[in-house]
Coordinates of C-alpha atoms and ligand atoms in Angstrom, one line a residue:
X21 CA 41.3 -17.5 5.2
X22 CA 42.7 -18.0 8.7
X23 CA 39.8 -17.5 10.9
X24 CA 37.8 -19.2 13.6
X25 CA 34.1 -18.4 13.3
X26 CA 31.3 -18.7 15.8
X27 CA 27.9 -19.2 14.3
X28 CA 25.0 -17.7 16.3
X29 CA 22.2 -19.4 14.7
X30 CA 20.6 -22.8 14.1
X31 CA 18.9 -25.1 11.5
X32 CA 19.5 -24.9 7.8
X33 CA 21.3 -21.6 7.8
X34 CA 23.8 -22.8 10.4
X35 CA 24.5 -25.8 8.2
X36 CA 24.7 -23.5 5.1
X37 CA 27.4 -21.3 6.8
X38 CA 29.3 -24.4 8.0
X39 CA 29.5 -25.8 4.5
X40 CA 31.2 -22.6 3.1
X41 CA 33.6 -22.6 6.1
X42 CA 34.6 -26.2 5.4
X43 CA 35.2 -25.2 1.8
X44 CA 37.4 -22.3 2.9
X45 CA 39.2 -24.1 5.8
X46 CA 37.6 -22.0 8.5
X47 CA 37.2 -23.6 11.9
X48 CA 33.6 -23.3 13.2
X49 CA 32.1 -23.2 16.7
X50 CA 28.3 -23.6 16.8
X51 CA 26.4 -22.4 19.9
X52 CA 23.2 -24.3 20.5
X53 CA 20.1 -24.5 22.7
X54 CA 19.1 -27.7 24.6
X55 CA 16.5 -28.8 22.1
X56 CA 19.0 -28.3 19.2
X57 CA 21.6 -30.6 20.8
X58 CA 20.9 -33.4 18.3
X59 CA 20.6 -31.2 15.2
X60 CA 22.7 -31.7 12.0
X61 CA 24.7 -28.4 12.2
X62 CA 25.7 -29.3 15.8
X63 CA 27.0 -32.6 14.3
X64 CA 28.9 -30.9 11.5
X65 CA 30.5 -28.0 13.3
X66 CA 34.1 -28.4 14.4
X67 CA 33.1 -27.4 18.0
X68 CA 29.9 -27.2 19.9
X69 CA 29.0 -24.8 22.7
X70 CA 25.8 -25.4 24.6
X71 CA 24.2 -22.1 25.7
X72 CA 21.8 -23.8 28.2
X73 CA 18.0 -23.2 27.8
X74 CA 15.4 -23.6 25.2
X75 CA 13.7 -20.3 24.4
X76 CA 15.4 -17.8 22.0
X77 CA 15.8 -15.4 24.9
X78 CA 17.9 -17.9 26.8
X79 CA 19.9 -18.9 23.8
X80 CA 20.2 -17.4 20.3
X81 CA 19.1 -13.9 21.4
X82 CA 21.2 -13.9 24.5
X83 CA 24.0 -11.4 23.8
X84 CA 26.1 -11.9 26.9
X85 CA 26.1 -15.7 26.6
X86 CA 27.1 -15.6 22.9
X87 CA 29.9 -13.1 23.4
X88 CA 31.2 -15.2 26.3
X89 CA 31.1 -18.3 24.1
X90 CA 33.0 -16.5 21.3
X91 CA 35.7 -15.1 23.6
X92 CA 36.0 -18.4 25.5
X93 CA 36.5 -20.5 22.4
X94 CA 38.9 -17.9 20.9
X95 CA 36.9 -17.1 17.9
X96 CA 37.8 -14.1 15.7
X97 CA 34.4 -13.5 14.2
X98 CA 30.6 -14.2 14.6
X99 CA 28.2 -15.0 11.8
X100 CA 24.6 -14.2 12.9
X101 CA 22.7 -15.9 10.0
X102 CA 19.3 -14.4 9.6
X103 CA 16.7 -13.5 12.2
X104 CA 17.8 -13.6 15.9
X105 CA 20.7 -11.1 16.3
X106 CA 21.4 -10.5 12.6
X107 CA 20.4 -6.8 12.5
X108 CA 20.7 -6.0 16.2
X109 CA 22.8 -2.8 16.6
X110 CA 23.6 -3.5 20.3
X111 CA 24.9 -7.0 19.4
X112 CA 27.1 -5.4 16.7
X113 CA 28.4 -3.0 19.3
X114 CA 29.0 -5.8 21.8
X115 CA 31.1 -7.6 19.1
X116 CA 33.1 -4.5 18.3
X117 CA 33.8 -3.9 22.1
X118 CA 35.1 -7.5 22.4
X119 CA 37.3 -7.3 19.2
X120 CA 35.1 -9.8 17.5
X121 CA 34.4 -9.3 13.8
X122 CA 30.7 -9.2 13.1
X123 CA 30.0 -10.8 9.7
X124 CA 27.5 -8.1 8.6
X125 CA 27.3 -4.3 8.3
X126 CA 29.2 -2.0 10.7
X127 CA 27.2 -0.3 13.4
X128 CA 27.5 3.0 11.6
X129 CA 25.6 1.6 8.6
X130 CA 23.0 0.0 10.9
X131 CA 22.4 3.5 12.4
X132 CA 21.8 5.2 9.1
X133 CA 19.2 2.6 8.3
X134 CA 18.2 2.2 12.0
X135 CA 14.5 2.6 11.6
X136 CA 12.1 3.0 8.7
X137 CA 12.0 6.8 8.9
X138 CA 15.8 7.1 9.0
X139 CA 16.1 4.6 6.1
X140 CA 13.5 6.6 4.1
X141 CA 15.5 9.8 4.7
X142 CA 18.8 8.2 3.8
X143 CA 17.4 6.9 0.5
X144 CA 15.6 10.2 -0.3
X145 CA 18.8 12.1 0.1
X146 CA 20.5 9.6 -2.2
X147 CA 17.8 10.3 -4.8
X148 CA 16.3 6.8 -4.5
X149 CA 12.5 7.1 -5.1
X150 CA 10.5 6.8 -1.9
X151 CA 6.7 6.4 -1.6
X152 CA 5.0 9.8 -1.2
X153 CA 4.3 10.5 2.4
X154 CA 5.2 12.4 5.6
X155 CA 8.7 13.9 5.7
X156 CA 9.2 12.8 9.3
X157 CA 7.2 11.5 12.2
X158 CA 3.5 12.5 12.5
X159 CA 3.2 15.0 15.4
X160 CA -0.5 14.5 15.8
X161 CA -3.8 13.6 14.1
X162 CA -4.2 17.0 12.5
X163 CA -0.9 16.7 10.8
X164 CA -1.7 13.2 9.7
X165 CA -4.9 14.3 8.0
X166 CA -3.1 17.3 6.4
X167 CA -0.5 14.9 4.8
X168 CA -3.2 12.4 3.8
X169 CA -5.3 15.1 2.0
X170 CA -2.1 16.4 0.3
X171 CA -1.0 13.0 -1.1
X172 CA -4.5 11.5 -1.6
X173 CA -6.2 8.4 -0.3
X174 CA -5.8 5.6 0.4
X175 CA -2.9 6.0 2.8
X176 CA -1.1 3.7 5.1
X177 CA -0.2 4.7 8.7
X178 CA 2.9 2.9 9.7
X179 CA 4.7 2.4 13.0
X180 CA 8.4 3.5 12.6
X181 CA 9.5 0.6 14.8
X182 CA 7.0 -1.9 13.4
X183 CA 7.9 -4.9 11.3
X184 CA 6.7 -7.9 9.4
X185 CA 3.5 -6.1 8.5
X186 CA 2.6 -5.4 12.1
X187 CA 1.8 -1.8 13.1
X188 CA 0.4 -0.6 9.8
X189 CA -3.2 0.4 8.8
X190 CA -4.9 1.5 5.6
X191 CA -7.1 4.6 5.8
X192 CA -9.5 5.8 3.1
X193 CA -11.0 9.0 4.7
X194 CA -9.9 11.7 7.2
X195 CA -12.1 10.0 9.8
X196 CA -10.2 6.7 9.3
X197 CA -6.9 8.6 9.5
X198 CA -7.8 10.0 12.9
X199 CA -9.2 6.7 14.2
X200 CA -6.3 4.6 12.9
X201 CA -3.7 7.2 14.0
X202 CA -4.9 6.6 17.6
X203 CA -5.1 2.8 17.5
X204 CA -1.8 2.4 15.7
X205 CA -0.1 4.7 18.2
X206 CA -1.4 2.7 21.2
X207 CA -0.6 -0.6 19.6
X208 CA 2.8 0.5 18.6
X209 CA 3.6 1.7 22.1
X210 CA 2.7 -1.6 23.6
X211 CA 4.0 -3.9 20.8
X212 CA 7.3 -2.1 20.0
X213 CA 7.9 0.1 23.0
X214 CA 7.8 3.3 21.0
X215 CA 4.8 5.0 19.4
X216 CA 6.4 7.0 16.5
X217 CA 4.3 7.0 13.4
X218 CA 4.5 8.1 9.8
X219 CA 2.3 7.9 6.8
X220 CA 2.6 6.9 3.1
X221 CA 0.3 6.8 0.1
X222 CA -0.9 3.2 -0.3
X223 CA 0.3 1.4 -3.5
X224 CA -2.4 -0.9 -4.7
X225 CA -1.4 -4.6 -5.0
X226 CA 2.3 -3.9 -5.8
X227 CA 5.0 -6.4 -6.6
X228 CA 7.8 -7.0 -4.2
X229 CA 11.2 -7.1 -6.0
X230 CA 14.6 -6.9 -4.2
X231 CA 18.1 -6.3 -5.3
X232 CA 21.0 -8.3 -3.8
X233 CA 24.2 -6.4 -3.4
X234 CA 27.7 -6.9 -2.1
X235 CA 29.7 -4.0 -0.7
X236 CA 33.3 -4.2 0.5
X237 CA 35.1 -2.1 3.1
X238 CA 36.7 0.1 0.4
X239 CA 33.3 1.3 -0.8
X240 CA 33.0 -0.9 -3.9
X241 CA 29.5 -2.1 -4.5
X242 CA 28.3 -4.7 -7.0
X243 CA 24.7 -5.9 -7.6
X244 CA 23.8 -9.5 -8.3
X245 CA 20.4 -8.9 -9.9
X246 CA 16.9 -9.1 -8.4
X247 CA 14.7 -11.6 -6.6
X248 CA 10.9 -11.6 -7.1
X249 CA 9.3 -12.1 -3.7
X250 CA 5.7 -11.2 -4.3
X251 CA 4.3 -14.6 -3.4
X252 CA 3.9 -14.3 0.3
X253 CA 1.2 -15.0 3.0
X254 CA 0.7 -12.6 5.9
X255 CA 4.1 -11.0 5.2
X256 CA 5.9 -14.4 5.2
X257 CA 7.5 -15.2 1.9
X258 CA 6.5 -18.6 0.5
X259 CA 8.3 -18.7 -2.8
X260 CA 11.0 -16.6 -4.4
X261 CA 12.5 -16.6 -7.9
X262 CA 15.3 -14.9 -9.8
X263 CA 15.1 -13.1 -12.1
X264 CA 11.6 -11.4 -12.0
X265 CA 9.2 -11.6 -14.9
X266 CA 8.2 -8.0 -14.1
X267 CA 11.6 -6.4 -15.1
X268 CA 13.1 -5.7 -18.5
X269 CA 16.8 -4.8 -18.9
X270 CA 16.2 -1.1 -18.5
X271 CA 14.1 -1.3 -15.4
X272 CA 16.5 -3.8 -13.9
X273 CA 19.4 -1.4 -14.5
X274 CA 17.5 1.5 -12.8
X275 CA 16.7 -0.7 -9.8
X276 CA 20.3 -1.8 -9.4
X277 CA 21.6 1.8 -9.8
X278 CA 19.1 2.9 -7.1
X279 CA 20.2 0.1 -4.8
X280 CA 23.8 1.0 -5.3
X281 CA 23.3 4.7 -4.6
X282 CA 21.2 4.0 -1.5
X283 CA 23.8 1.5 0.0
X284 CA 26.6 3.9 -0.8
X285 CA 24.8 6.7 1.1
X286 CA 24.4 4.4 4.1
X287 CA 28.1 3.6 3.9
X288 CA 26.9 0.0 3.8
X289 CA 29.4 -2.9 4.0
X290 CA 28.8 -6.7 3.5
X291 CA 25.9 -8.5 1.8
X292 CA 22.7 -6.4 1.7
X293 CA 19.4 -6.3 0.0
X294 CA 17.4 -3.3 -1.1
X295 CA 13.6 -4.0 -1.2
X296 CA 11.4 -2.2 -3.7
X297 CA 7.7 -2.1 -4.4
X298 CA 6.7 -2.0 -8.0
X299 CA 3.4 -0.4 -9.0
X300 CA 1.2 -1.3 -12.0
X301 CA 2.6 1.5 -14.1
X302 CA 6.2 0.3 -13.8
X303 CA 7.3 2.9 -11.2
X304 CA 9.4 1.6 -8.3
X305 CA 9.8 2.8 -4.7
X306 CA 12.2 2.0 -1.9
X307 CA 10.7 -0.1 0.9
X308 CA 13.4 -1.4 3.2
X309 CA 17.0 -2.5 3.4
X310 CA 17.6 -6.1 4.7
X311 CA 20.9 -5.9 6.5
X312 CA 21.7 -9.6 6.5
X313 CA 22.1 -12.8 4.5
X314 CA 18.5 -13.6 3.5
X315 CA 16.6 -16.9 3.5
X316 CA 16.1 -16.7 -0.2
X317 CA 19.8 -15.9 -1.0
X318 CA 20.1 -19.3 -2.8
X319 CA 18.2 -18.2 -5.9
X320 CA 20.9 -15.5 -6.4
X321 CA 23.6 -18.1 -5.9
X322 CA 22.0 -20.4 -8.5
X323 CA 21.7 -17.7 -11.1
X324 CA 25.1 -16.0 -10.5
X325 CA 27.3 -18.9 -9.3
X326 CA 28.5 -16.7 -6.5
X327 CA 28.8 -18.2 -2.9
X328 CA 27.2 -15.4 -0.9
X329 CA 28.5 -16.7 2.5
X330 CA 32.1 -16.8 1.1
X331 CA 31.7 -13.2 -0.1
X332 CA 30.4 -12.2 3.4
X333 CA 33.4 -13.8 5.1
X334 CA 35.9 -12.2 2.7
X335 CA 34.3 -8.8 3.1
X336 CA 34.3 -9.1 6.9
X337 CA 38.0 -10.0 6.7
X338 CA 38.6 -6.7 4.9
X339 CA 39.4 -8.3 1.6
X340 CA 38.5 -6.3 -1.5
X341 CA 35.7 -7.7 -3.7
X342 CA 37.2 -10.2 -6.1
X343 CA 34.8 -9.2 -8.8
X344 CA 33.6 -6.1 -10.6
X345 CA 30.1 -5.5 -12.0
X346 CA 31.2 -6.7 -15.5
X347 CA 32.1 -10.1 -14.0
X348 CA 28.6 -10.7 -12.7
X349 CA 26.3 -12.6 -15.1
X350 CA 22.8 -13.8 -14.3
X351 CA 22.4 -17.1 -16.0
X352 CA 19.1 -19.0 -16.4
X353 CA 16.3 -19.0 -13.8
X354 CA 15.9 -20.2 -10.2
X355 CA 13.0 -20.8 -7.9
X356 CA 13.0 -21.4 -4.2
X357 CA 10.1 -23.0 -2.3
X358 CA 10.0 -22.6 1.5
X359 CA 8.9 -25.9 3.0
X360 CA 7.3 -25.1 6.3
X361 CA 5.9 -27.5 8.9
X362 CA 2.5 -25.9 8.8
X363 CA -1.0 -27.2 8.5
X364 CA -3.2 -25.9 5.7
X365 CA -6.2 -27.3 7.5
X366 CA -5.6 -25.0 10.4
X367 CA -4.8 -21.8 8.5
X368 CA -1.2 -22.7 8.1
X369 CA -0.5 -22.7 11.8
X370 CA 3.0 -24.1 12.8
X371 CA 2.7 -27.9 13.5
X372 CA 6.0 -29.1 14.9
X373 CA 6.5 -32.9 15.5
X374 CA 8.6 -35.8 14.6
X375 CA 9.5 -36.3 10.9
X376 CA 9.3 -40.1 10.7
X377 CA 10.5 -40.3 7.2
X378 CA 12.4 -37.6 5.1
X379 CA 13.5 -38.1 1.6
X380 CA 14.9 -34.9 0.0
X381 CA 14.6 -34.3 -3.7
X382 CA 17.7 -34.5 -5.8
X383 CA 18.5 -34.6 -9.5
X384 CA 19.6 -32.1 -12.3
X385 CA 19.2 -28.5 -11.3
X386 CA 17.9 -29.2 -7.7
X387 CA 19.3 -27.9 -4.4
X388 CA 17.9 -28.6 -1.0
X389 CA 19.1 -26.5 2.0
X390 CA 17.7 -28.3 5.1
X391 CA 18.8 -29.6 8.5
X392 CA 16.1 -32.3 8.4
X393 CA 16.8 -36.1 8.8
X394 CA 14.5 -39.1 9.2
X395 CA 13.5 -39.3 12.9
X396 CA 14.2 -35.6 13.6
X397 CA 11.9 -33.9 16.0
X398 CA 11.1 -30.3 15.1
X399 CA 11.4 -28.2 18.3
X400 CA 8.4 -25.9 19.1
X401 CA 10.5 -22.9 20.0
X402 CA 11.6 -21.7 16.6
X403 CA 10.1 -20.9 13.2
X404 CA 8.4 -23.5 11.1
X405 CA 10.6 -23.5 8.0
X406 CA 12.1 -26.9 7.7
X407 CA 13.6 -27.0 4.2
X408 CA 14.3 -24.8 1.2
X409 CA 13.8 -26.6 -2.1
X410 CA 15.3 -24.8 -5.1
X411 CA 15.4 -25.5 -8.8
X412 CA 17.5 -24.0 -11.6
X413 CA 16.8 -24.2 -15.3
X414 CA 18.0 -22.5 -18.4
X415 CA 14.7 -20.6 -18.4
X416 CA 11.7 -20.2 -16.2
X417 CA 9.8 -23.1 -17.8
X418 CA 12.7 -25.5 -17.1
X419 CA 13.0 -24.3 -13.5
X420 CA 9.3 -24.9 -13.0
X421 CA 9.3 -28.3 -14.6
X422 CA 12.3 -29.3 -12.4
X423 CA 10.5 -27.9 -9.3
X424 CA 7.4 -30.1 -10.0
X425 CA 9.6 -33.2 -10.2
X426 CA 11.4 -32.3 -7.0
X427 CA 8.2 -31.5 -5.1
X428 CA 6.8 -34.9 -6.3
X429 CA 9.9 -36.7 -5.1
X430 CA 10.2 -34.9 -1.7
X431 CA 8.9 -37.0 1.1
X432 CA 8.2 -35.4 4.5
X433 CA 6.1 -37.8 6.6
X434 CA 5.0 -37.1 10.1
X435 CA 4.2 -33.4 10.0
X436 CA 2.0 -31.4 7.6
X437 CA 3.9 -29.3 5.2
X438 CA 3.6 -26.7 2.4
X439 CA 4.8 -29.2 -0.2
X440 CA 1.4 -29.8 -1.7
X441 CA 0.7 -26.0 -1.7
X442 CA 3.8 -25.4 -3.7
X443 CA 2.8 -28.1 -6.2
X444 CA -0.6 -26.3 -6.6
X445 CA 1.2 -23.0 -7.3
X446 CA 3.5 -24.7 -9.9
X447 CA 0.3 -25.7 -11.7
X448 CA -1.5 -22.4 -11.4
X449 CA -2.2 -20.4 -14.5
X450 CA -1.5 -17.1 -12.9
X451 CA 1.8 -18.2 -11.6
X452 CA 2.8 -19.9 -14.9
X453 CA 2.0 -16.7 -16.8
X454 CA 3.9 -14.6 -14.4
X455 CA 0.7 -12.7 -13.6
X456 CA 0.9 -12.1 -9.9
X457 CA 1.5 -9.5 -7.2
X458 CA 1.6 -9.4 -3.4
X459 CA -2.1 -10.1 -3.3
X460 CA -1.7 -13.4 -5.3
X461 CA -2.2 -15.9 -2.4
X462 CA -5.2 -14.0 -1.0
X463 CA -7.0 -14.7 -4.3
X464 CA -5.8 -18.2 -5.1
X465 CA -5.5 -19.8 -1.7
X466 CA -9.3 -20.2 -1.1
X467 CA -9.5 -22.0 -4.4
X468 CA -6.4 -24.1 -3.7
X469 CA -7.4 -25.0 -0.2
X470 CA -10.2 -27.3 -1.3
X471 CA -7.7 -29.1 -3.5
X472 CA -5.3 -29.4 -0.5
X473 CA -8.0 -30.9 1.7
X474 CA -8.9 -33.3 -1.1
X475 CA -5.3 -34.5 -1.1
X476 CA -5.6 -35.2 2.6
X477 CA -8.8 -37.1 2.3
X478 CA -7.3 -39.2 -0.4
X479 CA -4.1 -39.9 1.6
X480 CA -6.0 -40.9 4.7
X481 CA -8.5 -43.1 2.7
X482 CA -5.6 -44.9 0.9
X483 CA -3.5 -45.2 4.1
X484 CA -0.8 -43.5 2.1
X485 CA 2.2 -42.1 3.8
X486 CA 3.2 -39.8 0.9
X487 CA 4.3 -36.2 0.8
X488 CA 0.7 -35.6 -0.1
X489 CA -0.2 -36.4 3.5
X490 CA -1.2 -33.2 5.3
X491 CA -1.0 -34.8 8.7
X492 CA 0.8 -37.7 10.4
X493 CA 0.0 -41.1 8.9
X494 CA -1.5 -43.7 11.2
X495 CA 1.2 -45.4 13.2
X496 CA 2.2 -48.7 11.7
X497 CA 1.0 -51.5 13.9
X498 CA 3.6 -54.1 13.0
X499 CA 7.3 -53.3 12.3
X500 CA 8.1 -54.1 8.7
X501 CA 11.4 -55.0 7.1
X502 CA 12.9 -52.2 5.1
X503 CA 12.2 -54.1 1.9
X504 CA 8.5 -54.5 2.5
X505 CA 8.1 -51.0 3.7
X506 CA 9.8 -49.8 0.5
X507 CA 7.4 -51.9 -1.6
X508 CA 4.4 -50.4 0.2
X509 CA 5.9 -47.0 -0.4
X510 CA 6.3 -47.8 -4.1
X511 CA 2.7 -49.0 -4.2
X512 CA 1.5 -45.9 -2.5
X513 CA 3.3 -43.8 -5.0
X514 CA 1.6 -45.6 -7.9
X515 CA -1.8 -45.1 -6.3
X516 CA -1.0 -41.4 -5.7
X517 CA 0.1 -41.0 -9.4
X518 CA -3.1 -42.6 -10.7
X519 CA -5.1 -40.3 -8.5
X520 CA -3.1 -37.2 -9.4
X521 CA -3.6 -37.9 -13.1
X522 CA -7.3 -37.2 -12.6
X523 CA -6.6 -34.2 -10.4
Ligands
MV4_1 C1 3.2 -0.8 1.7 C2 2.3 -1.4 0.8 C3 1.6 -0.5 -0.1 N1 1.8 0.8 0.0 N2 3.3 0.5 1.7 C4 4.1 -4.8 4.1 C5 5.2 -5.1 5.1 C6 6.0 -3.9 5.2 N3 7.4 -4.1 5.3 C7 5.6 -3.0 4.1 N4 4.4 -3.6 3.5 C8 3.7 -2.9 2.6 N5 3.9 -1.6 2.6 C9 2.7 1.3 0.9 N6 2.8 2.6 1.0 C10 2.1 -2.8 0.8 C11 2.8 -3.5 1.7 C12 2.6 -4.9 1.6 C13 3.6 -5.8 1.2 C14 4.9 -5.4 0.9 C15 5.9 -6.3 0.5 C16 5.6 -7.6 0.4 C17 4.3 -8.1 0.6 C18 3.3 -7.2 1.0 C19 2.1 -7.7 1.3 C20 1.1 -6.8 1.7 C21 1.4 -5.4 1.8

């Protein structure tokens, strides 16, 4: 592919995109903020372009600066990664105006899925099941109560322009509908700039399962199976796997068919994901379309062998899909753990800092996507995910066993991380039995938290700088040779293993 690509993102996803570009012989330009100047993707990109500034608004969200960079470096295309400008219709329009290929859906498709109500309507017209609720926006409180009484309580009042779990409230009675209609409207106006609301029946503790699809510019669509994303905390996914234990072949086929119909109706092009909620009786409902490459795309890559970034670039270059549905085979099982620099002691609040030692896990069936290196200082301006640790196995059990080994090997010293939490999940009966839904962490986290705090006490008492450390280890008073520091590391591991045996 003859192309020069600007990457409008940072961290592990910028590195991920660069790797595929190097494979395909595509030249890359990476824009970056001041704090990201010494990041790995900046080092690996063919060209670097400083945007100037630190905040997202000054840099990765700044449309004029990014367009100027792309035009000035003679790029043909822009890959937005995820987050930042990945689903921003005005950014896509700015690309189109400047004859830059946006690696993502065309603005027309973004419009058809532009907000939650439009997406709901598009899916409904395509005969994709949607959650029972209001047909359009709720004009006033009286209409809201009318709809709620018709579909039955509990209901959820949702802000059409809300996101990430913000701007939604559960109501159990007509009084609550009236009260929450008013507060959600006010909150929505101030938080999202628009106060349009709708209402849905509330599903109780559903599972969250999503279908990955690829659509080319000729209208051909293939699905690459599902990802199980129920294990999340406050609407932040923590761990994803493919396939999902909740689907049998028949249900999987119905979900994939629904995703295809929905994306076709939206005239969708490029990689996209259709999210569904699954209720306890095996019914499924459309939730949202993710119009981007997702954080968790690698579990799909591991089970299908398809390079999703390569497919995105080919589709953006107007190439027809090189595969048909019969060529897609889901093989084995993959799990992805999001490693965040977060402190379980302080309610998992982001805890940036300097990673004094980083040792990624390796070995059979292990993949790590990360821009970390020993000595790297995590900037405070961006999100707290610092690595994605994935395992693949011939079946779920093998993927879990490999994940345990990898979590045990992974060393992130200097900042607290979610490594120990993932290990606790890999040993939890509910997880092992596949018996979980979106409420999973609410139930098990209080129980796990005491274990996580135990680990910290142990680590501090033993002076151990292991991945079990939930906060920075004490600064070493005398510099040690690499040999002796390696020996103390090995000793610390032995102590940790003895201790863990009794855990
Ligand atoms: C729901 C729901 C139950 N019933 N809608 C949360 C984020 C937003 N995108 C949609 N969300 C939900 N909508 C109805 N009618 C439960 C959730 C929900 C959820 C959805 C996906 C993944 C995790 C979740 C955790 C809590 C609630």
